[in-house]
Amino acid sequence: MSFENVILTDDLGLPSVMVRIPRFKWSDVYEGGEDSVFPAFIVGGKTVDCIYISKYLNVIEYDRAYSLPLRDPAHSVNYDEARAACARKGRGWHLLTNAEWMALAHWCRKNGILPHGNTKAGCDVRHPEEKGERLPVSFPNIPPEGRTLTGSGPASWTHDGTADGIYDLVGNVWDMVAGLRIVDGEIQIIPDNDSALNIDESAGSPYWRAVTPAGELVAPGGDTYKYDGERDGNDVKTSAIVPTGLRLNTKIEHRQYTGAERDGDYGYTCLPISQLGCADGLSAHPLLIKLGLYPPEGHESQELIFARNNGERMAIRGGSWYDGETAGMFHLYTRDSRRFIFPDIGFRCAFVEL
C-alpha cells in the first residue's frame, strides 16, 4: 500500500500536511480476523473510503492545530484543549482517535514494520546513529528538553519507513488519542470512529460505552471489561509504581491505590502489554485486540501498558523521548486525568470527509 501526501486547509484557509490512509478490513491486517471494515473507517454508522492523519505532530496557531514540518511539537496542553484545537478547524477535523491510531498500529504489525523514533533524547535508542534535530536552545523561553523538530528524523521514523509516511508516532512526544478512557478501571470507548464527529467526550457524556465479554457495547457499569490489579496496592500518597500486576477482569478486586481519594494520582501499575492476562475463566474479546487494549496473539515486545484503576484516566500512545526500548505503536498509557499536562505529551489532528 502506498500513502498519498496531501495538503488540506481548514476554516481559515491554512494548510496541514496530511497522509491519506485508504480503507481496509480487519482481516487485511490481522490473521484470522473477521472480514469486516476496520472501526477507524466507520463514522456515524457510515463507511468512509479513507481517513487523513497528520504527517507531523501538531503545533497550535490561531487556536487551531496544524501539521507542519520542522516545528517544536505542541505540548503541555490538556486533553480537552487538544480536542478543541482540532475541532476549531472545521467540519471533519478532530483529534486523532484511538481507532485511527490502532489502524496504523495493526497495519505496521502486519507489514513487519517497527517504526523507529526519538526514544532517547534526540536519537533512536536502538539505532543511535539515527537522529532528529533537537530543539535549538536559541528558541526564546523554551527549554531544549528532549524533543526533536517535527519530521526532522530519517524516513525510518515514519510508520511505513518511507518519506511518504507519518512521522514521530513512536517517541518524541506521546500522542493523545480520543475515544478511549478508563474510569475506575472500566474500559470505556466511543463506538467505531464516532469520536471523529467531535461528539461530547466530557466526563459525564452519555456517549461512552463499556464492553462486555460478548463484545457488546453497553452503558458503563456492570460485568464489563476492567483493568484489575492482581493483588492490592497501597494507600501511600505518592505517584509511584505499585508492583501488583494487571489483568482483565469484569470487576475490580484489587486497586493500585487503596486510599479514600477516588481521583488521587498516586499508585499505578505498568507491565509489558504482551504479559497482560485475564482473570480465571475470562478471555479477551477480539474488539479489545482491535483497539490495542489487549495484546494480539503472539505479540512479543517491550511496549508497556500503564494503568490506574481509580478515577477517570485518558489515553496516550507511542511513548516519548525518554521511553527507550518500551516505546512503540502498542505502548499505552492510561495513568493520568484529562487535566494532566507535561512537556512530553502532544497530539495530532485527523480529518474525515463527512
mmCIF file of C-alpha atoms in Angstrom:
data_model
loop_
_atom_site.group_PDB
_atom_site.id
_atom_site.type_symbol
_atom_site.label_atom_id
_atom_site.label_comp_id
_atom_site.label_asym_id
_atom_site.label_seq_id
_atom_site.Cartn_x
_atom_site.Cartn_y
_atom_site.Cartn_z
ATOM 1 C CA MET A 1 0.000 0.000 0.000
ATOM 2 C CA SER A 2 1.341 3.438 -0.945
ATOM 3 C CA PHE A 3 0.412 6.526 1.006
ATOM 4 C CA GLU A 4 -0.527 9.801 -0.632
ATOM 5 C CA ASN A 5 0.535 13.066 0.974
ATOM 6 C CA VAL A 6 -1.972 15.886 0.579
ATOM 7 C CA ILE A 7 -2.350 19.470 1.747
ATOM 8 C CA LEU A 8 -5.697 20.105 3.434
ATOM 9 C CA THR A 9 -6.836 23.549 4.519
ATOM 10 C CA ASP A 10 -9.077 24.463 7.421
ATOM 11 C CA ASP A 11 -11.736 27.109 8.060
ATOM 12 C CA LEU A 12 -9.061 29.829 7.956
ATOM 13 C CA GLY A 13 -7.634 28.524 4.682
ATOM 14 C CA LEU A 14 -4.409 27.483 6.406
ATOM 15 C CA PRO A 15 -2.636 24.255 5.404
ATOM 16 C CA SER A 16 -1.779 20.998 7.130
ATOM 17 C CA VAL A 17 0.259 18.183 5.622
ATOM 18 C CA MET A 18 -1.801 15.008 5.849
ATOM 19 C CA VAL A 19 -1.361 11.356 4.865
ATOM 20 C CA ARG A 20 -4.270 9.554 3.231
ATOM 21 C CA ILE A 21 -4.983 6.100 4.689
ATOM 22 C CA PRO A 22 -7.265 4.030 2.404
ATOM 23 C CA ARG A 23 -9.963 1.866 3.955
ATOM 24 C CA PHE A 24 -9.119 -1.724 4.848
ATOM 25 C CA LYS A 25 -10.669 -4.664 6.664
ATOM 26 C CA TRP A 26 -9.707 -6.270 9.961
ATOM 27 C CA SER A 27 -8.827 -9.423 8.017
ATOM 28 C CA ASP A 28 -6.354 -7.386 5.936
ATOM 29 C CA VAL A 29 -4.202 -6.617 8.966
ATOM 30 C CA TYR A 30 -4.860 -9.494 11.359
ATOM 31 C CA GLU A 31 -4.531 -13.179 10.576
ATOM 32 C CA GLY A 32 -7.829 -14.918 11.302
ATOM 33 C CA GLY A 33 -9.636 -11.594 11.746
ATOM 34 C CA GLU A 34 -13.213 -11.256 10.586
ATOM 35 C CA ASP A 35 -13.909 -9.901 7.112
ATOM 36 C CA SER A 36 -15.298 -6.568 8.286
ATOM 37 C CA VAL A 37 -14.288 -2.929 7.875
ATOM 38 C CA PHE A 38 -11.795 -1.755 10.486
ATOM 39 C CA PRO A 39 -13.556 0.546 13.020
ATOM 40 C CA ALA A 40 -11.495 3.606 12.045
ATOM 41 C CA PHE A 41 -13.383 3.716 8.735
ATOM 42 C CA ILE A 42 -16.893 3.680 10.239
ATOM 43 C CA VAL A 43 -18.122 7.139 11.219
ATOM 44 C CA GLY A 44 -21.682 7.784 12.334
ATOM 45 C CA GLY A 45 -22.760 4.401 11.009
ATOM 46 C CA LYS A 46 -21.360 5.089 7.533
ATOM 47 C CA THR A 47 -18.283 3.579 5.889
ATOM 48 C CA VAL A 48 -15.727 6.102 4.582
ATOM 49 C CA ASP A 49 -13.215 5.495 1.811
ATOM 50 C CA CYS A 50 -10.266 6.851 3.756
ATOM 51 C CA ILE A 51 -9.042 8.845 6.729
ATOM 52 C CA TYR A 52 -6.383 11.557 6.734
ATOM 53 C CA ILE A 53 -3.782 11.590 9.512
ATOM 54 C CA SER A 54 -1.391 14.440 10.329
ATOM 55 C CA LYS A 55 2.002 13.649 8.858
ATOM 56 C CA TYR A 56 3.607 15.558 11.728
ATOM 57 C CA LEU A 57 2.939 16.085 15.391
ATOM 58 C CA ASN A 58 0.901 19.267 15.594
ATOM 59 C CA VAL A 59 1.585 22.832 16.590
ATOM 60 C CA ILE A 60 -1.065 25.308 17.708
ATOM 61 C CA GLU A 61 -1.518 28.588 15.854
ATOM 62 C CA TYR A 62 -4.612 30.802 15.865
ATOM 63 C CA ASP A 63 -6.048 28.416 18.478
ATOM 64 C CA ARG A 64 -6.006 25.643 15.865
ATOM 65 C CA ALA A 65 -3.915 22.527 15.303
ATOM 66 C CA TYR A 66 -1.575 22.271 12.298
ATOM 67 C CA SER A 67 0.583 19.514 10.824
ATOM 68 C CA LEU A 68 3.773 21.269 9.748
ATOM 69 C CA PRO A 69 7.422 20.167 9.433
ATOM 70 C CA LEU A 70 10.413 21.332 11.464
ATOM 71 C CA ARG A 71 8.451 22.782 14.366
ATOM 72 C CA ASP A 72 8.611 22.252 18.096
ATOM 73 C CA PRO A 73 5.584 19.989 18.655
ATOM 74 C CA ALA A 74 2.815 21.411 20.808
ATOM 75 C CA HIS A 75 2.978 20.138 24.370
ATOM 76 C CA SER A 76 1.825 20.993 27.873
ATOM 77 C CA VAL A 77 -1.809 21.216 26.757
ATOM 78 C CA ASN A 78 -4.507 19.056 28.297
ATOM 79 C CA TYR A 79 -6.883 16.622 26.627
ATOM 80 C CA ASP A 80 -9.839 18.995 26.265
ATOM 81 C CA GLU A 81 -7.607 21.788 24.922
ATOM 82 C CA ALA A 82 -6.151 19.458 22.283
ATOM 83 C CA ARG A 83 -9.607 18.289 21.189
ATOM 84 C CA ALA A 84 -10.804 21.885 20.927
ATOM 85 C CA ALA A 85 -7.778 22.975 18.868
ATOM 86 C CA CYS A 86 -8.576 20.230 16.350
ATOM 87 C CA ALA A 87 -12.347 20.773 16.267
ATOM 88 C CA ARG A 88 -11.971 24.536 15.647
ATOM 89 C CA LYS A 89 -10.516 23.758 12.221
ATOM 90 C CA GLY A 90 -13.979 22.946 10.905
ATOM 91 C CA ARG A 91 -16.180 20.062 9.844
ATOM 92 C CA GLY A 92 -14.378 16.711 9.677
ATOM 93 C CA TRP A 93 -11.350 17.811 11.699
ATOM 94 C CA HIS A 94 -10.781 16.086 15.024
ATOM 95 C CA LEU A 95 -8.179 14.846 17.484
ATOM 96 C CA LEU A 96 -6.625 11.590 16.287
ATOM 97 C CA THR A 97 -8.757 8.792 17.678
ATOM 98 C CA ASN A 98 -7.689 5.542 19.273
ATOM 99 C CA ALA A 99 -9.406 3.648 16.433
ATOM 100 C CA GLU A 100 -7.310 5.577 13.896
ATOM 101 C CA TRP A 101 -4.109 5.030 15.864
ATOM 102 C CA MET A 102 -4.746 1.303 16.014
ATOM 103 C CA ALA A 103 -5.464 1.151 12.290
ATOM 104 C CA LEU A 104 -1.890 2.353 11.828
ATOM 105 C CA ALA A 105 -0.516 0.076 14.553
ATOM 106 C CA HIS A 106 -2.067 -3.072 13.112
ATOM 107 C CA TRP A 107 -1.009 -2.105 9.585
ATOM 108 C CA CYS A 108 2.584 -1.733 10.801
ATOM 109 C CA ARG A 109 2.493 -5.066 12.608
ATOM 110 C CA LYS A 110 1.008 -6.874 9.616
ATOM 111 C CA ASN A 111 3.688 -5.452 7.322
ATOM 112 C CA GLY A 112 6.553 -6.225 9.685
ATOM 113 C CA ILE A 113 7.404 -2.567 10.291
ATOM 114 C CA LEU A 114 8.587 -1.370 13.701
ATOM 115 C CA PRO A 115 8.794 2.406 13.354
ATOM 116 C CA HIS A 116 11.898 3.991 14.861
ATOM 117 C CA GLY A 117 11.847 7.387 16.536
ATOM 118 C CA ASN A 118 13.195 9.823 19.084
ATOM 119 C CA THR A 119 13.245 7.457 22.035
ATOM 120 C CA LYS A 120 16.429 8.658 23.742
ATOM 121 C CA ALA A 121 16.701 12.463 23.912
ATOM 122 C CA GLY A 122 17.071 13.074 20.195
ATOM 123 C CA CYS A 123 18.039 9.691 18.776
ATOM 124 C CA ASP A 124 16.617 6.200 18.455
ATOM 125 C CA VAL A 125 17.711 4.093 21.423
ATOM 126 C CA ARG A 126 18.321 1.003 19.276
ATOM 127 C CA HIS A 127 19.867 2.959 16.388
ATOM 128 C CA PRO A 128 21.782 5.867 17.976
ATOM 129 C CA GLU A 129 23.102 6.962 14.588
ATOM 130 C CA GLU A 130 19.523 7.951 13.712
ATOM 131 C CA LYS A 131 18.938 11.462 14.997
ATOM 132 C CA GLY A 132 16.420 14.232 14.697
ATOM 133 C CA GLU A 133 17.052 17.934 15.036
ATOM 134 C CA ARG A 134 16.983 18.817 18.717
ATOM 135 C CA LEU A 135 15.107 21.897 19.742
ATOM 136 C CA PRO A 136 17.618 24.768 19.459
ATOM 137 C CA VAL A 137 18.490 26.422 22.737
ATOM 138 C CA SER A 138 18.176 29.756 20.934
ATOM 139 C CA PHE A 139 14.391 29.428 20.918
ATOM 140 C CA PRO A 140 13.312 32.074 23.442
ATOM 141 C CA ASN A 141 11.912 30.855 26.749
ATOM 142 C CA ILE A 142 11.741 27.190 25.628
ATOM 143 C CA PRO A 143 13.997 24.678 27.379
ATOM 144 C CA PRO A 144 15.585 22.169 24.999
ATOM 145 C CA GLU A 145 14.405 19.073 26.903
ATOM 146 C CA GLY A 146 14.447 16.015 24.654
ATOM 147 C CA ARG A 147 12.062 16.926 21.846
ATOM 148 C CA THR A 148 13.077 16.989 18.193
ATOM 149 C CA LEU A 149 11.570 19.176 15.495
ATOM 150 C CA THR A 150 8.638 17.567 13.715
ATOM 151 C CA GLY A 151 9.669 15.331 10.840
ATOM 152 C CA SER A 152 13.375 16.043 11.289
ATOM 153 C CA GLY A 153 14.352 12.413 11.735
ATOM 154 C CA PRO A 154 15.143 9.893 8.970
ATOM 155 C CA ALA A 155 12.480 8.044 6.980
ATOM 156 C CA SER A 156 12.787 5.092 9.387
ATOM 157 C CA TRP A 157 10.941 7.331 11.878
ATOM 158 C CA THR A 158 7.739 7.035 9.833
ATOM 159 C CA HIS A 159 5.004 4.423 10.033
ATOM 160 C CA ASP A 160 5.932 2.837 6.678
ATOM 161 C CA GLY A 161 9.673 3.513 6.632
ATOM 162 C CA THR A 162 9.468 5.945 3.712
ATOM 163 C CA ALA A 163 9.434 9.722 3.392
ATOM 164 C CA ASP A 164 5.746 9.484 2.454
ATOM 165 C CA GLY A 165 4.818 8.078 5.861
ATOM 166 C CA ILE A 166 3.636 9.576 9.151
ATOM 167 C CA TYR A 167 6.451 10.831 11.384
ATOM 168 C CA ASP A 168 7.042 10.557 15.112
ATOM 169 C CA LEU A 169 4.328 8.085 16.060
ATOM 170 C CA VAL A 170 6.964 6.373 18.199
ATOM 171 C CA GLY A 171 8.867 8.619 20.575
ATOM 172 C CA ASN A 172 9.409 12.384 20.597
ATOM 173 C CA VAL A 173 6.180 13.224 22.476
ATOM 174 C CA TRP A 174 3.262 10.991 23.332
ATOM 175 C CA ASP A 175 0.147 11.228 21.145
ATOM 176 C CA MET A 176 -3.140 11.898 22.890
ATOM 177 C CA VAL A 177 -5.937 9.828 21.383
ATOM 178 C CA ALA A 178 -9.668 10.468 21.571
ATOM 179 C CA GLY A 179 -12.440 7.960 22.112
ATOM 180 C CA LEU A 180 -10.823 5.905 24.887
ATOM 181 C CA ARG A 181 -10.661 6.259 28.658
ATOM 182 C CA ILE A 182 -10.516 4.154 31.826
ATOM 183 C CA VAL A 183 -12.945 5.014 34.660
ATOM 184 C CA ASP A 184 -12.357 3.280 37.991
ATOM 185 C CA GLY A 185 -10.666 0.558 35.970
ATOM 186 C CA GLU A 186 -13.513 0.109 33.468
ATOM 187 C CA ILE A 187 -12.568 0.310 29.782
ATOM 188 C CA GLN A 188 -14.811 2.847 28.060
ATOM 189 C CA ILE A 189 -14.830 3.722 24.360
ATOM 190 C CA ILE A 190 -16.675 5.791 21.792
ATOM 191 C CA PRO A 191 -18.004 3.193 19.290
ATOM 192 C CA ASP A 192 -16.385 2.759 15.863
ATOM 193 C CA ASN A 193 -14.804 6.080 14.856
ATOM 194 C CA ASP A 194 -17.664 8.272 16.065
ATOM 195 C CA SER A 195 -15.137 10.282 18.046
ATOM 196 C CA ALA A 196 -14.248 11.834 14.664
ATOM 197 C CA LEU A 197 -17.622 13.618 14.856
ATOM 198 C CA ASN A 198 -16.400 15.602 17.876
ATOM 199 C CA ILE A 199 -19.277 14.293 19.962
ATOM 200 C CA ASP A 200 -19.351 15.009 23.664
ATOM 201 C CA GLU A 201 -16.477 13.213 25.410
ATOM 202 C CA SER A 202 -16.743 15.054 28.708
ATOM 203 C CA ALA A 203 -16.531 13.178 31.987
ATOM 204 C CA GLY A 204 -20.333 12.844 32.187
ATOM 205 C CA SER A 205 -21.039 12.273 28.485
ATOM 206 C CA PRO A 206 -23.759 9.689 27.695
ATOM 207 C CA TYR A 207 -21.839 8.528 24.609
ATOM 208 C CA TRP A 208 -19.205 6.500 26.464
ATOM 209 C CA ARG A 209 -19.715 2.744 26.219
ATOM 210 C CA ALA A 210 -18.283 -0.179 28.154
ATOM 211 C CA VAL A 211 -17.505 -3.585 26.622
ATOM 212 C CA THR A 212 -18.943 -6.904 27.768
ATOM 213 C CA PRO A 213 -17.118 -10.239 27.365
ATOM 214 C CA ALA A 214 -19.517 -10.927 24.469
ATOM 215 C CA GLY A 215 -18.288 -7.785 22.720
ATOM 216 C CA GLU A 216 -21.484 -5.826 23.318
ATOM 217 C CA LEU A 217 -21.241 -2.083 23.864
ATOM 218 C CA VAL A 218 -23.341 -1.092 26.854
ATOM 219 C CA ALA A 219 -23.802 1.727 29.331
ATOM 220 C CA PRO A 220 -20.936 1.855 31.834
ATOM 221 C CA GLY A 221 -21.166 -0.338 34.899
ATOM 222 C CA GLY A 222 -21.955 -3.997 35.447
ATOM 223 C CA ASP A 223 -19.997 -7.031 34.292
ATOM 224 C CA THR A 224 -17.827 -5.276 31.723
ATOM 225 C CA TYR A 225 -14.104 -5.387 30.987
ATOM 226 C CA LYS A 226 -11.908 -3.704 33.561
ATOM 227 C CA TYR A 227 -8.201 -3.429 34.314
ATOM 228 C CA ASP A 228 -7.850 -5.084 37.693
ATOM 229 C CA GLY A 229 -4.776 -5.492 39.840
ATOM 230 C CA GLU A 230 -3.512 -8.955 40.684
ATOM 231 C CA ARG A 231 -3.270 -8.021 44.354
ATOM 232 C CA ASP A 232 -3.991 -4.880 46.347
ATOM 233 C CA GLY A 233 -1.814 -1.829 46.035
ATOM 234 C CA ASN A 234 -1.341 0.630 48.888
ATOM 235 C CA ASP A 235 -2.675 3.897 50.305
ATOM 236 C CA VAL A 236 0.586 5.838 50.062
ATOM 237 C CA LYS A 237 0.017 9.328 48.656
ATOM 238 C CA THR A 238 2.792 9.377 46.098
ATOM 239 C CA SER A 239 2.779 8.809 42.357
ATOM 240 C CA ALA A 240 4.790 5.619 42.111
ATOM 241 C CA ILE A 241 4.689 2.193 40.520
ATOM 242 C CA VAL A 242 2.872 -0.370 42.633
ATOM 243 C CA PRO A 243 4.167 -3.856 41.691
ATOM 244 C CA THR A 244 0.807 -5.583 41.872
ATOM 245 C CA GLY A 245 0.429 -6.813 38.296
ATOM 246 C CA LEU A 246 -2.517 -6.182 35.977
ATOM 247 C CA ARG A 247 -5.189 -8.339 34.353
ATOM 248 C CA LEU A 248 -8.525 -8.129 32.570
ATOM 249 C CA ASN A 249 -11.480 -8.762 34.823
ATOM 250 C CA THR A 250 -15.186 -7.951 34.956
ATOM 251 C CA LYS A 251 -14.898 -6.475 38.439
ATOM 252 C CA ILE A 252 -12.303 -4.612 40.441
ATOM 253 C CA GLU A 253 -10.943 -6.861 43.149
ATOM 254 C CA HIS A 254 -7.602 -5.121 43.601
ATOM 255 C CA ARG A 255 -6.952 -1.405 43.291
ATOM 256 C CA GLN A 256 -3.492 0.060 42.786
ATOM 257 C CA TYR A 257 -4.391 2.891 45.175
ATOM 258 C CA THR A 258 -6.452 1.809 48.171
ATOM 259 C CA GLY A 259 -6.876 5.205 49.863
ATOM 260 C CA ALA A 260 -10.062 7.215 50.120
ATOM 261 C CA GLU A 261 -9.432 9.674 47.273
ATOM 262 C CA ARG A 262 -11.153 8.318 44.165
ATOM 263 C CA ASP A 263 -9.233 10.614 41.800
ATOM 264 C CA GLY A 264 -5.920 10.569 43.647
ATOM 265 C CA ASP A 265 -2.939 10.480 41.296
ATOM 266 C CA TYR A 266 -0.988 8.006 43.382
ATOM 267 C CA GLY A 267 -0.244 4.322 42.833
ATOM 268 C CA TYR A 268 -0.249 2.871 39.334
ATOM 269 C CA THR A 269 0.914 -0.278 37.583
ATOM 270 C CA CYS A 270 2.896 -0.834 34.399
ATOM 271 C CA LEU A 271 3.967 -4.029 32.681
ATOM 272 C CA PRO A 272 4.723 -5.199 29.138
ATOM 273 C CA ILE A 273 1.401 -5.310 27.316
ATOM 274 C CA SER A 274 2.435 -8.711 25.952
ATOM 275 C CA GLN A 275 2.177 -10.019 29.529
ATOM 276 C CA LEU A 276 -1.341 -8.736 30.172
ATOM 277 C CA GLY A 277 -3.585 -11.646 31.094
ATOM 278 C CA CYS A 278 -7.145 -12.372 32.179
ATOM 279 C CA ALA A 279 -8.865 -13.374 35.392
ATOM 280 C CA ASP A 280 -9.752 -17.057 35.683
ATOM 281 C CA GLY A 281 -12.465 -18.091 33.240
ATOM 282 C CA LEU A 282 -12.272 -14.871 31.218
ATOM 283 C CA SER A 283 -10.892 -14.268 27.734
ATOM 284 C CA ALA A 284 -10.332 -11.099 25.726
ATOM 285 C CA HIS A 285 -12.913 -10.339 23.053
ATOM 286 C CA PRO A 286 -11.343 -9.562 19.628
ATOM 287 C CA LEU A 287 -12.632 -5.975 19.914
ATOM 288 C CA LEU A 288 -10.085 -5.365 22.681
ATOM 289 C CA ILE A 289 -7.299 -6.618 20.421
ATOM 290 C CA LYS A 290 -8.520 -4.379 17.563
ATOM 291 C CA LEU A 291 -8.418 -1.351 19.840
ATOM 292 C CA GLY A 292 -4.997 -2.119 21.320
ATOM 293 C CA LEU A 293 -6.342 -2.851 24.800
ATOM 294 C CA TYR A 294 -5.096 -6.433 24.852
ATOM 295 C CA PRO A 295 -2.086 -7.926 23.019
ATOM 296 C CA PRO A 296 -2.520 -9.678 19.674
ATOM 297 C CA GLU A 297 -1.796 -13.384 19.700
ATOM 298 C CA GLY A 298 1.947 -13.970 19.610
ATOM 299 C CA HIS A 299 2.775 -10.318 20.214
ATOM 300 C CA GLU A 300 6.198 -10.028 21.816
ATOM 301 C CA SER A 301 7.656 -6.644 22.637
ATOM 302 C CA GLN A 302 8.783 -4.430 25.481
ATOM 303 C CA GLU A 303 5.926 -1.970 24.917
ATOM 304 C CA LEU A 304 4.187 -1.179 28.191
ATOM 305 C CA ILE A 305 0.684 -0.595 29.447
ATOM 306 C CA PHE A 306 0.344 1.905 32.305
ATOM 307 C CA ALA A 307 -2.886 1.922 34.311
ATOM 308 C CA ARG A 308 -4.560 3.422 37.349
ATOM 309 C CA ASN A 309 -7.884 1.812 38.217
ATOM 310 C CA ASN A 310 -9.259 4.702 40.221
ATOM 311 C CA GLY A 311 -10.794 7.858 38.776
ATOM 312 C CA GLU A 312 -11.035 8.908 35.115
ATOM 313 C CA ARG A 313 -7.870 8.236 33.066
ATOM 314 C CA MET A 314 -7.418 9.338 29.452
ATOM 315 C CA ALA A 315 -5.258 7.557 26.875
ATOM 316 C CA ILE A 316 -1.990 8.490 25.172
ATOM 317 C CA ARG A 317 0.064 6.371 22.776
ATOM 318 C CA GLY A 318 3.524 5.741 21.348
ATOM 319 C CA GLY A 319 5.942 6.948 24.011
ATOM 320 C CA SER A 320 8.296 9.911 24.231
ATOM 321 C CA TRP A 321 11.965 10.834 24.056
ATOM 322 C CA TYR A 322 12.814 9.028 27.289
ATOM 323 C CA ASP A 323 10.799 5.821 26.927
ATOM 324 C CA GLY A 324 13.648 3.968 25.291
ATOM 325 C CA GLU A 325 13.013 0.422 24.149
ATOM 326 C CA THR A 326 9.481 0.364 25.592
ATOM 327 C CA ALA A 327 8.191 2.975 23.110
ATOM 328 C CA GLY A 328 6.150 1.599 20.227
ATOM 329 C CA MET A 329 2.847 1.519 18.423
ATOM 330 C CA PHE A 330 1.209 -0.679 21.106
ATOM 331 C CA HIS A 331 2.570 1.404 24.006
ATOM 332 C CA LEU A 332 -0.480 2.508 26.047
ATOM 333 C CA TYR A 333 -0.596 4.980 28.910
ATOM 334 C CA THR A 334 -3.833 5.313 30.915
ATOM 335 C CA ARG A 335 -2.386 6.788 34.059
ATOM 336 C CA ASP A 336 -3.465 10.416 34.231
ATOM 337 C CA SER A 337 -6.547 12.600 34.203
ATOM 338 C CA ARG A 338 -7.876 14.770 31.389
ATOM 339 C CA ARG A 339 -6.390 17.855 33.066
ATOM 340 C CA PHE A 340 -2.840 16.442 33.120
ATOM 341 C CA ILE A 341 -0.142 18.227 31.100
ATOM 342 C CA PHE A 342 3.559 17.542 30.596
ATOM 343 C CA PRO A 343 6.313 18.603 28.161
ATOM 344 C CA ASP A 344 6.444 15.105 26.644
ATOM 345 C CA ILE A 345 2.740 14.839 25.723
ATOM 346 C CA GLY A 346 1.450 16.235 22.422
ATOM 347 C CA PHE A 347 -1.144 15.397 19.806
ATOM 348 C CA ARG A 348 -2.090 15.452 16.135
ATOM 349 C CA CYS A 349 -5.315 16.107 14.253
ATOM 350 C CA ALA A 350 -7.019 13.888 11.709
ATOM 351 C CA PHE A 351 -9.662 14.548 9.054
ATOM 352 C CA VAL A 352 -12.619 12.624 7.664
ATOM 353 C CA GLU A 353 -14.836 13.768 4.822
ATOM 354 C CA LEU A 354 -18.353 13.997 6.274
#
